[in-house]
GROMACS .gro file of C-alpha atoms in nm:
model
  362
    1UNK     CA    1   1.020  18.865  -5.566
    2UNK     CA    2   1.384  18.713  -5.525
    3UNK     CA    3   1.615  19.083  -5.554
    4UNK     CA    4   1.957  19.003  -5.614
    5UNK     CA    5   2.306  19.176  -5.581
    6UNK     CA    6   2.473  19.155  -5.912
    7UNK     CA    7   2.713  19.441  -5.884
    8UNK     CA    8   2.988  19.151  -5.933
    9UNK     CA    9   2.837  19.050  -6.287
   10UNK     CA   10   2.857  19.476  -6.368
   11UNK     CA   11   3.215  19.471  -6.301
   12UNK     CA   12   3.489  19.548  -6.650
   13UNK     CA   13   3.754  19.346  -6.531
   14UNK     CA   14   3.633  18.961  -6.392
   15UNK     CA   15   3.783  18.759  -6.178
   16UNK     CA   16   3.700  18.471  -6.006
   17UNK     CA   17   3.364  18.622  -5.796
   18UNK     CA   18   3.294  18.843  -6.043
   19UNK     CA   19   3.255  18.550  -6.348
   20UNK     CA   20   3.089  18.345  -6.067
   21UNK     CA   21   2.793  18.589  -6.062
   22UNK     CA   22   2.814  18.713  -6.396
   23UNK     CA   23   2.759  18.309  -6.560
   24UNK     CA   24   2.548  18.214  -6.264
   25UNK     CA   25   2.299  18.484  -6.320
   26UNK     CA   26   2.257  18.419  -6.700
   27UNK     CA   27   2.217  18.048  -6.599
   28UNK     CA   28   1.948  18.134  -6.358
   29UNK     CA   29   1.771  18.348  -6.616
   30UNK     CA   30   1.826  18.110  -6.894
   31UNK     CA   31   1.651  17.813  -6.687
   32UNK     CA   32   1.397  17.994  -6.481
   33UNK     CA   33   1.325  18.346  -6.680
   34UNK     CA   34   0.910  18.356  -6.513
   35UNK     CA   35   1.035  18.366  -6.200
   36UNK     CA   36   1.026  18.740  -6.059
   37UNK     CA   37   1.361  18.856  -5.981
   38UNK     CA   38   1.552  19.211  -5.973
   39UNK     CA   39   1.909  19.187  -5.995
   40UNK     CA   40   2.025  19.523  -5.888
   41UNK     CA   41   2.371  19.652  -6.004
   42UNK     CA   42   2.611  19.984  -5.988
   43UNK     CA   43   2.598  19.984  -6.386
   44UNK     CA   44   2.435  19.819  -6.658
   45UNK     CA   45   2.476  19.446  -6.746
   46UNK     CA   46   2.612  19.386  -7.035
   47UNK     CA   47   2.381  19.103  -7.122
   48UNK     CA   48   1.999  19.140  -7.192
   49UNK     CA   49   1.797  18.939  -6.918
   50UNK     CA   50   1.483  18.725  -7.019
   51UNK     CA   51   1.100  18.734  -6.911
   52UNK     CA   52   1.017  18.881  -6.583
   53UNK     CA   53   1.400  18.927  -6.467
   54UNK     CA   54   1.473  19.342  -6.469
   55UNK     CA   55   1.806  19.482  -6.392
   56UNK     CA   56   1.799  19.754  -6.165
   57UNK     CA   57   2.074  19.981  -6.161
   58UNK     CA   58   2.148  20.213  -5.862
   59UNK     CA   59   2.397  20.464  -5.971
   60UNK     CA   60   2.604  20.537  -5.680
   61UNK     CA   61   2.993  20.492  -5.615
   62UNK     CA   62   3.087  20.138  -5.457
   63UNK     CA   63   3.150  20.299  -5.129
   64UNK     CA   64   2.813  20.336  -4.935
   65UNK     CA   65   2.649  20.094  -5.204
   66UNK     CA   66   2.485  19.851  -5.019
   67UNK     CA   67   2.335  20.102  -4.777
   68UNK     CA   68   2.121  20.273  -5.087
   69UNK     CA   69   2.053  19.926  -5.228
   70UNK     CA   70   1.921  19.917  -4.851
   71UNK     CA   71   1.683  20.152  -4.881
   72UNK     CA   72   1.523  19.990  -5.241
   73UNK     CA   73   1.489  19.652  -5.035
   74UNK     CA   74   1.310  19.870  -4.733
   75UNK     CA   75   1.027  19.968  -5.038
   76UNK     CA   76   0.971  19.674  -5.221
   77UNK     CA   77   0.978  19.417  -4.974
   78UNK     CA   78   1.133  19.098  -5.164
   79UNK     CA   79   1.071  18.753  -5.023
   80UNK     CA   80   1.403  18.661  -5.096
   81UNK     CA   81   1.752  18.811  -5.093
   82UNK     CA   82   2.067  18.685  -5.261
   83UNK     CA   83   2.413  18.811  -5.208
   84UNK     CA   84   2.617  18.585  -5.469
   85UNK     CA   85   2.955  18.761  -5.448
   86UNK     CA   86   2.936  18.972  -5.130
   87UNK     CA   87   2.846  19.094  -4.814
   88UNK     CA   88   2.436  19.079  -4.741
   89UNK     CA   89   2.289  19.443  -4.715
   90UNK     CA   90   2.270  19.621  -4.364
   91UNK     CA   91   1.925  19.591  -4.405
   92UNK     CA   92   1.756  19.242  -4.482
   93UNK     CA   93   1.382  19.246  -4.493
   94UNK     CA   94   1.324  18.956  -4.564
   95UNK     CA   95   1.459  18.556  -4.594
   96UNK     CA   96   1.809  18.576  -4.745
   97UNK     CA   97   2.091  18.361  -4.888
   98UNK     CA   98   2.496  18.412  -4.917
   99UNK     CA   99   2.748  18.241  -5.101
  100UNK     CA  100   3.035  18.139  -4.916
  101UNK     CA  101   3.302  18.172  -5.123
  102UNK     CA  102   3.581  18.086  -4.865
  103UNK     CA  103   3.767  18.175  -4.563
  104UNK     CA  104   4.137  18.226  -4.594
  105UNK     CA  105   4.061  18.531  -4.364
  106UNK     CA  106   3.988  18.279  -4.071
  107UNK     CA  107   4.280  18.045  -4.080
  108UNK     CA  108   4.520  18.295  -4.241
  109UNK     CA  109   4.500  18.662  -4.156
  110UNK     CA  110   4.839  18.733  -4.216
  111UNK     CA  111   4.745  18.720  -4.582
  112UNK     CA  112   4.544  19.034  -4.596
  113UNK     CA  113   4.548  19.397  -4.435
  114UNK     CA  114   4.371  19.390  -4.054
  115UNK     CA  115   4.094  19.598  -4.166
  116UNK     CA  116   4.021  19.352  -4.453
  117UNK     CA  117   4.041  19.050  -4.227
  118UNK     CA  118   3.829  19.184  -3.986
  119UNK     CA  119   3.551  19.301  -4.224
  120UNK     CA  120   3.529  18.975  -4.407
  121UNK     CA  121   3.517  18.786  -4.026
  122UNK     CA  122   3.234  18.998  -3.937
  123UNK     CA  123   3.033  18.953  -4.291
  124UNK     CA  124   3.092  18.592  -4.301
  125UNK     CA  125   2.980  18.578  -3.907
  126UNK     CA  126   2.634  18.806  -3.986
  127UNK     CA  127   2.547  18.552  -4.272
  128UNK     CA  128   2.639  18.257  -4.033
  129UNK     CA  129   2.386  18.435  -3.786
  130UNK     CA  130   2.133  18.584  -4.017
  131UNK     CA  131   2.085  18.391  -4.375
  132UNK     CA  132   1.831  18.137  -4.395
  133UNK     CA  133   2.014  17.948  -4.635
  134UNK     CA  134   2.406  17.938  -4.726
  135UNK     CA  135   2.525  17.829  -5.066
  136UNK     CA  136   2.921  17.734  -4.987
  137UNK     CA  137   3.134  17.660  -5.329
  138UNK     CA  138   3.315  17.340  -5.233
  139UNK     CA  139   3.239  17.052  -4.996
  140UNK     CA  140   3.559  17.188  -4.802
  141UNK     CA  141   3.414  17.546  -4.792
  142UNK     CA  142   3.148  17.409  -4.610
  143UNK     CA  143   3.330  17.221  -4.351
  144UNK     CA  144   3.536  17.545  -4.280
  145UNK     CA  145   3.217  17.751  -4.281
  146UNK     CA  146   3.109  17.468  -4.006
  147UNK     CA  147   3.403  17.412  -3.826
  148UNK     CA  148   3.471  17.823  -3.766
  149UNK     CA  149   3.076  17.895  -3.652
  150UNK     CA  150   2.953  17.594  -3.533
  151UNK     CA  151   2.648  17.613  -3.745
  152UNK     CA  152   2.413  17.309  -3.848
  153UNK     CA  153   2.539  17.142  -4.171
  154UNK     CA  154   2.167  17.147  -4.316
  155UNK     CA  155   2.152  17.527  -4.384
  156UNK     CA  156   2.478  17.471  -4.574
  157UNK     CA  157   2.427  17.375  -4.969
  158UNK     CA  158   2.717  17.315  -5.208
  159UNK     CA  159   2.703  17.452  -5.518
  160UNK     CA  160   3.012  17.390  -5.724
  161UNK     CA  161   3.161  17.668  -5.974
  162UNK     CA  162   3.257  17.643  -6.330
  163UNK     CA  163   3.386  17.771  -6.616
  164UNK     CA  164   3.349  17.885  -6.956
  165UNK     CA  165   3.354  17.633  -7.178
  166UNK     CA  166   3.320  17.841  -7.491
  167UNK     CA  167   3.699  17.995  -7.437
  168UNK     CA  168   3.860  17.729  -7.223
  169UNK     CA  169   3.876  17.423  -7.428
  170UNK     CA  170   4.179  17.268  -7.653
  171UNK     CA  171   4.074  17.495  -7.913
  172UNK     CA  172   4.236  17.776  -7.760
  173UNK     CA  173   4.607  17.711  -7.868
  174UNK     CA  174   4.470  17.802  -8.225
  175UNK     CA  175   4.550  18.187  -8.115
  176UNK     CA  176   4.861  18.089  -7.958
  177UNK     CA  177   5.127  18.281  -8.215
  178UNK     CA  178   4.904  18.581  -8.194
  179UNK     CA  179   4.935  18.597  -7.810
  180UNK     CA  180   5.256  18.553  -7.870
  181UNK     CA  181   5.315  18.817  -8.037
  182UNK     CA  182   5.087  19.053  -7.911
  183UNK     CA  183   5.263  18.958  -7.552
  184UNK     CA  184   5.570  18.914  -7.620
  185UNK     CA  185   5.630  18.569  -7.506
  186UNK     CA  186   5.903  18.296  -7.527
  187UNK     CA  187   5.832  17.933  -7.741
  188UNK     CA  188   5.812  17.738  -7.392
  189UNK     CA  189   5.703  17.894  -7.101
  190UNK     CA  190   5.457  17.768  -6.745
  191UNK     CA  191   5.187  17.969  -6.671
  192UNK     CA  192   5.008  18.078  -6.348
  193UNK     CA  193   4.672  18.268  -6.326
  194UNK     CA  194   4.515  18.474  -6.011
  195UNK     CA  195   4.520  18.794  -5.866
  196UNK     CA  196   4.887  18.926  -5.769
  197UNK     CA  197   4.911  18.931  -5.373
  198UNK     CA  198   5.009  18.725  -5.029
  199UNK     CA  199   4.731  18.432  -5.094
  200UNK     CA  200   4.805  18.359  -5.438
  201UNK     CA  201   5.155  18.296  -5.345
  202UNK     CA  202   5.317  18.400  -5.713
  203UNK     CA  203   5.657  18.551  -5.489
  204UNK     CA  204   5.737  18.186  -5.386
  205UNK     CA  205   5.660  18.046  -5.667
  206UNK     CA  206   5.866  18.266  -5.868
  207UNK     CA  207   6.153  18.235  -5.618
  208UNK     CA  208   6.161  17.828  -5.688
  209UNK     CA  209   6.115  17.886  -6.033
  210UNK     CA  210   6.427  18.063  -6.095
  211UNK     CA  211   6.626  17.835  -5.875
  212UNK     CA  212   6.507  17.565  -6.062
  213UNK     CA  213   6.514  17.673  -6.413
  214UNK     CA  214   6.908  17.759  -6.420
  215UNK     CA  215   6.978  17.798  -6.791
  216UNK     CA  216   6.694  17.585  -6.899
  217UNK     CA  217   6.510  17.754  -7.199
  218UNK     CA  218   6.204  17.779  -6.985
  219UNK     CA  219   5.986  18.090  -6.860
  220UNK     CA  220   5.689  18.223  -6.650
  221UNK     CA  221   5.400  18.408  -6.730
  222UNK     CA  222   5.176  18.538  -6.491
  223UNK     CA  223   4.797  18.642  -6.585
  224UNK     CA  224   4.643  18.838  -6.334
  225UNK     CA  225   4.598  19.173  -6.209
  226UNK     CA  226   4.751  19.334  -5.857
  227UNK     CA  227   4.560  19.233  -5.555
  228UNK     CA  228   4.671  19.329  -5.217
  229UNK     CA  229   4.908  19.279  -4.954
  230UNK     CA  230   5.223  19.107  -5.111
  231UNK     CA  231   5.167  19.303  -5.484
  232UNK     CA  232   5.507  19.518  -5.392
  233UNK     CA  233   5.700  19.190  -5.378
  234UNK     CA  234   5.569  19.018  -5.619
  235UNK     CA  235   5.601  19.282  -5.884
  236UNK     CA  236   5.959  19.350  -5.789
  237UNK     CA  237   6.054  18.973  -5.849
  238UNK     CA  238   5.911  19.051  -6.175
  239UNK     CA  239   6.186  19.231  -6.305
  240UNK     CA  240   6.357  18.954  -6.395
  241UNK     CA  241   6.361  18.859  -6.741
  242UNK     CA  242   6.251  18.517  -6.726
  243UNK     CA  243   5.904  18.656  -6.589
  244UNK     CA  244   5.631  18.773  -6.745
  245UNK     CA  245   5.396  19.002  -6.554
  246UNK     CA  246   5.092  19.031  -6.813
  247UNK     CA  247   4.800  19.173  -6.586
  248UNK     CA  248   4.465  19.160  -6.614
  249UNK     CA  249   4.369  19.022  -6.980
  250UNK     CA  250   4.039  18.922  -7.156
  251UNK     CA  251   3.937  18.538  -7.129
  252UNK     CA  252   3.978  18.472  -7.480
  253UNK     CA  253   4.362  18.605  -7.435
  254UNK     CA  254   4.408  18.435  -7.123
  255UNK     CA  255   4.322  18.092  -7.293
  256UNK     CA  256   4.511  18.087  -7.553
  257UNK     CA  257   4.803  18.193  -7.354
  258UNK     CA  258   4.725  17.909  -7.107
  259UNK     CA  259   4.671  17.657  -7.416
  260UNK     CA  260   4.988  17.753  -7.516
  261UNK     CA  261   5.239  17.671  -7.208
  262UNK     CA  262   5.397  17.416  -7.132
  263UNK     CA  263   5.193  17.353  -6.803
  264UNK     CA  264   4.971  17.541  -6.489
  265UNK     CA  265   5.130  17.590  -6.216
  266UNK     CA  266   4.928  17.738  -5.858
  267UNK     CA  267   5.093  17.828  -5.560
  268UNK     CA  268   4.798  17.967  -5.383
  269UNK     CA  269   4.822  17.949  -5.016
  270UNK     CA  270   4.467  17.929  -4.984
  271UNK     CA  271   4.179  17.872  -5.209
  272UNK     CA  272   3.786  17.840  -5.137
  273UNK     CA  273   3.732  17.631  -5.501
  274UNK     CA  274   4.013  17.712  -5.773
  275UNK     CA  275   3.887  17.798  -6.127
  276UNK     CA  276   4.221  17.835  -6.262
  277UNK     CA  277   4.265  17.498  -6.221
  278UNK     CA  278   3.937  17.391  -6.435
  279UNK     CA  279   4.053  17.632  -6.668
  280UNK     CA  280   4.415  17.497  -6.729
  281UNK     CA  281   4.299  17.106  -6.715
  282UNK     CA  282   4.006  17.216  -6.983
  283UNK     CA  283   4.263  17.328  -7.249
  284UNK     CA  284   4.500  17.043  -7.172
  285UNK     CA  285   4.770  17.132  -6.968
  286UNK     CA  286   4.991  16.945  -6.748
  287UNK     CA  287   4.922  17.091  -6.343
  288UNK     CA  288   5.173  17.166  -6.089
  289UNK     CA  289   4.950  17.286  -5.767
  290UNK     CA  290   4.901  17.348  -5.386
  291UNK     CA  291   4.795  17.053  -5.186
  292UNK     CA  292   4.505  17.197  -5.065
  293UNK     CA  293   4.196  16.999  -4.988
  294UNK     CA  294   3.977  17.221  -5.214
  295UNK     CA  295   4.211  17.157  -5.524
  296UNK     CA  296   4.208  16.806  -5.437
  297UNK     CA  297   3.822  16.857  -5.462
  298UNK     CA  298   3.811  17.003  -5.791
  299UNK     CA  299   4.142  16.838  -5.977
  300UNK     CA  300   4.098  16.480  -5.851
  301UNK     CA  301   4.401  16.251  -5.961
  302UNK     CA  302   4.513  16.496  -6.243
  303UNK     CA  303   4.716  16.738  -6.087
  304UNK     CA  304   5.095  16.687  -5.926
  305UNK     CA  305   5.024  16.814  -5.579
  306UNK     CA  306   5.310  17.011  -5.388
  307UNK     CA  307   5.335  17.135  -5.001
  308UNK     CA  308   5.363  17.450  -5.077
  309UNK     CA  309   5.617  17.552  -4.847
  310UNK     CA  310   5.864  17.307  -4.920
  311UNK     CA  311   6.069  17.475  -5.219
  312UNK     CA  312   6.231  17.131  -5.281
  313UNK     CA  313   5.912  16.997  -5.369
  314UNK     CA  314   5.813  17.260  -5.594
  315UNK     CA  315   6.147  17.180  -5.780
  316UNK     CA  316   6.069  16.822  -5.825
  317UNK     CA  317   5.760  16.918  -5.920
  318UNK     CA  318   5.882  17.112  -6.218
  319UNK     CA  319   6.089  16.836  -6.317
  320UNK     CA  320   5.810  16.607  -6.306
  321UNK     CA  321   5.577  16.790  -6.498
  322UNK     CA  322   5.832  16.812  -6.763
  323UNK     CA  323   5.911  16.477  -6.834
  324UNK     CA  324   5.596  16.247  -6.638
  325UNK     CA  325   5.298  16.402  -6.805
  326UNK     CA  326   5.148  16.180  -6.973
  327UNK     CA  327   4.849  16.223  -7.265
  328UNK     CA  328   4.624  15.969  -7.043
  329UNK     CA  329   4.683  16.214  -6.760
  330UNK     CA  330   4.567  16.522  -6.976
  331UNK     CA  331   4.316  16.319  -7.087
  332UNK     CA  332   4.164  16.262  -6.727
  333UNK     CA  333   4.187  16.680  -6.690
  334UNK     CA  334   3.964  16.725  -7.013
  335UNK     CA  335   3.706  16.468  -6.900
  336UNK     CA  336   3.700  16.571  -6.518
  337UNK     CA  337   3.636  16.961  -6.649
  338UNK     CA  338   3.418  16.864  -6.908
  339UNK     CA  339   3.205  16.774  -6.580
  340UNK     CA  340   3.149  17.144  -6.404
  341UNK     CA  341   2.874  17.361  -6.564
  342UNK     CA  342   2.698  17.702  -6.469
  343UNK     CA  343   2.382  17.546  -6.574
  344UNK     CA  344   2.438  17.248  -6.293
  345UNK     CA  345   2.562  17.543  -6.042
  346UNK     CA  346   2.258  17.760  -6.119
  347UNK     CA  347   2.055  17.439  -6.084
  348UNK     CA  348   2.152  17.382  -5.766
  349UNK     CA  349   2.111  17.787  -5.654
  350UNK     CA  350   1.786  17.761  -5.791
  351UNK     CA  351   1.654  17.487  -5.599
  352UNK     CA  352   1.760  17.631  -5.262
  353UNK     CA  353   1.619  17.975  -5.342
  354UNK     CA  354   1.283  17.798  -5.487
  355UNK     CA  355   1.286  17.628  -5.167
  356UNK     CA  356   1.273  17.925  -4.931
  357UNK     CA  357   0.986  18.119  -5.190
  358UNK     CA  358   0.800  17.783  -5.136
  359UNK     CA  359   0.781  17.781  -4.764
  360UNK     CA  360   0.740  18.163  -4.784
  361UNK     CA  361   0.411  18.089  -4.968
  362UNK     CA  362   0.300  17.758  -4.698
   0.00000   0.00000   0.00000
């Protein structure tokens, strides 16, 4: 039996981890429902799971979680456990797997609180030490993963994330004048999309944005709910009324609104894959992002890449991405997204965790 923690998939509001193990699990399911696995969860699913997959929910508050899901995995003795999203339990019983999702908290601690930084160190560390297998979600993920634990490449598989491509596609503009309404938002406007804190970088962005727009009829949106450190800031630079703080909003919303600017702009500081990015080049838009070597992973030739520091750069960039995108270059976006799919991602999972249940069995 492969037991799984799906508490990610349970949660209301998605983001990027939580979609990641919400569409990888159906994926799984939908390609390999005979195998026997119990995805255990904090609250019901939302989504009915097929042949001998059960959902197993553990009712008990977030805090002190993983210690009662613990216990389960003391009785029934799985062969396998998978911790998609998060930590693996205090107690492992058996051969186990963790997704690496990336670690900012390494090179950049300044970005979250000390207590956060040094919780994440020490999870990532224990899988480093403990997992038989790690699943890392970019090539560069697993060079960092490499480079910070000195661990052999060959436990390490990459196994790319996706996207939806039922909402994100150029279909989405269709609900554009209903967002628009609904939201309140301007005829021409750039849009951004990730949690509000330090890492995402939205208070520098918005800083160069207003010193480049001037009187130009031009605003910003930003999708996303508050993360942590940095919110305060960000939030406060808000205020002005050339930005547009929306929150947290459904996927369906959050495309069209995306279809709708006039391009994507990411200023994140530090990113394990980028999904936003997908997103954004899978309903056409022009891209203004972070050189980063895992956006240059996922975006290829399609984006305009920016140090993100230099605020001179992030006004040319602005400039360019107004008059220098071209259709070809949307074009290349569509067809490069058009690439990444749960299925090949759960594909991929699969094969390492059918792997380890094979040599279980030798």
């Amino acid at each position: 039996m492969i037991a799984i923690d799906g508490v990610p998939a349970a949660k209301p509001k998605k983001t990027g981890v939580e979609w990641y193990v919400y569409e990888l699990l159906k994926a799984m399911n939908q390609l390999q429902p005979e195998l026997d696995v119990c995805v255990y969860t904090h609250r019901s699913l939302d989504f009915v799971l097929k042949g001998n997959w059960k959902n197993v929910v553990i009712a008990w508050p977030w805090v002190g979680w993983k210690w009662v899901w613990s216990l389960y995995l003391w009785a029934t003795k799985p062969q396998i456990v998978f911790s998609p999203g998060d930590a693996l339990p205090p107690y492992v019983p058996a051969k186990s797997v963790q997704t690496m999702h990336d670690l900012a908290f390494h090179w950049h601690p300044e970005l979250f609180s000390q207590k956060r930084a040094r919780q994440l160190e020490r999870d990532y560390k224990r899988a480093t030490q403990i997992a038989t297998k790690l699943l890392a979600v970019a090539q560069q993920t697993k060079q960092d993963v490499i480079q910070a634990y000195a661990i052999d490449a060959k436990r390490i598989t990459v196994t790319p994330l996706a996207f939806d491509h039922r909402v994100y596609n150029v279909r989405a503009v269709d609900s554009i004048e209903a967002m628009r309404t609904e939201y309140g938002l301007p005829q021409t406007y750039m849009v951004c999309v990730g949690r509000l804190d330090a890492r995402k970088g939205q208070a520098d962005l918005i800083r160069s944005f207003l010193l480049w727009r001037g009187d130009c009829e031009i605003d910003l949106v930003l999708i996303g709910g508050p993360g942590g450190d940095g919110y305060e800031e960000i939030h406060q630079l808000t205020q002005d009324p050339h930005i547009h703080e929306l929150g947290w909003i459904p996927s369906e919303e959050s495309a069209a609104i995306m279809a709708g600017a006039c391009a994507f702009v990411f200023a994140t500081k530090k990113e394990g894959f980028g999904i936003p990015l997908l997103e954004a080049m899978a309903v056409g838009l022009p891209v203004v992002c972070s050189d980063l070597p895992a956006l240059r992973e996922v975006g290829g030739d399609v984006p305009f890449y920016v140090d993100r520091e230099d605020v001179a750069q992030w006004q040319r960039a602005f400039d360019r991405i107004m008059t220098e995108s071209s259709d070809a270059r949307i074009a290349r976006g569509i067809q490069r997204a058009s690439h990444y799919t749960w299925e090949e991602t759960a594909q991929k999972t699969l094969r390492v965790l059918c792997s380890i249940s094979s040599n279980n069995s030798n």
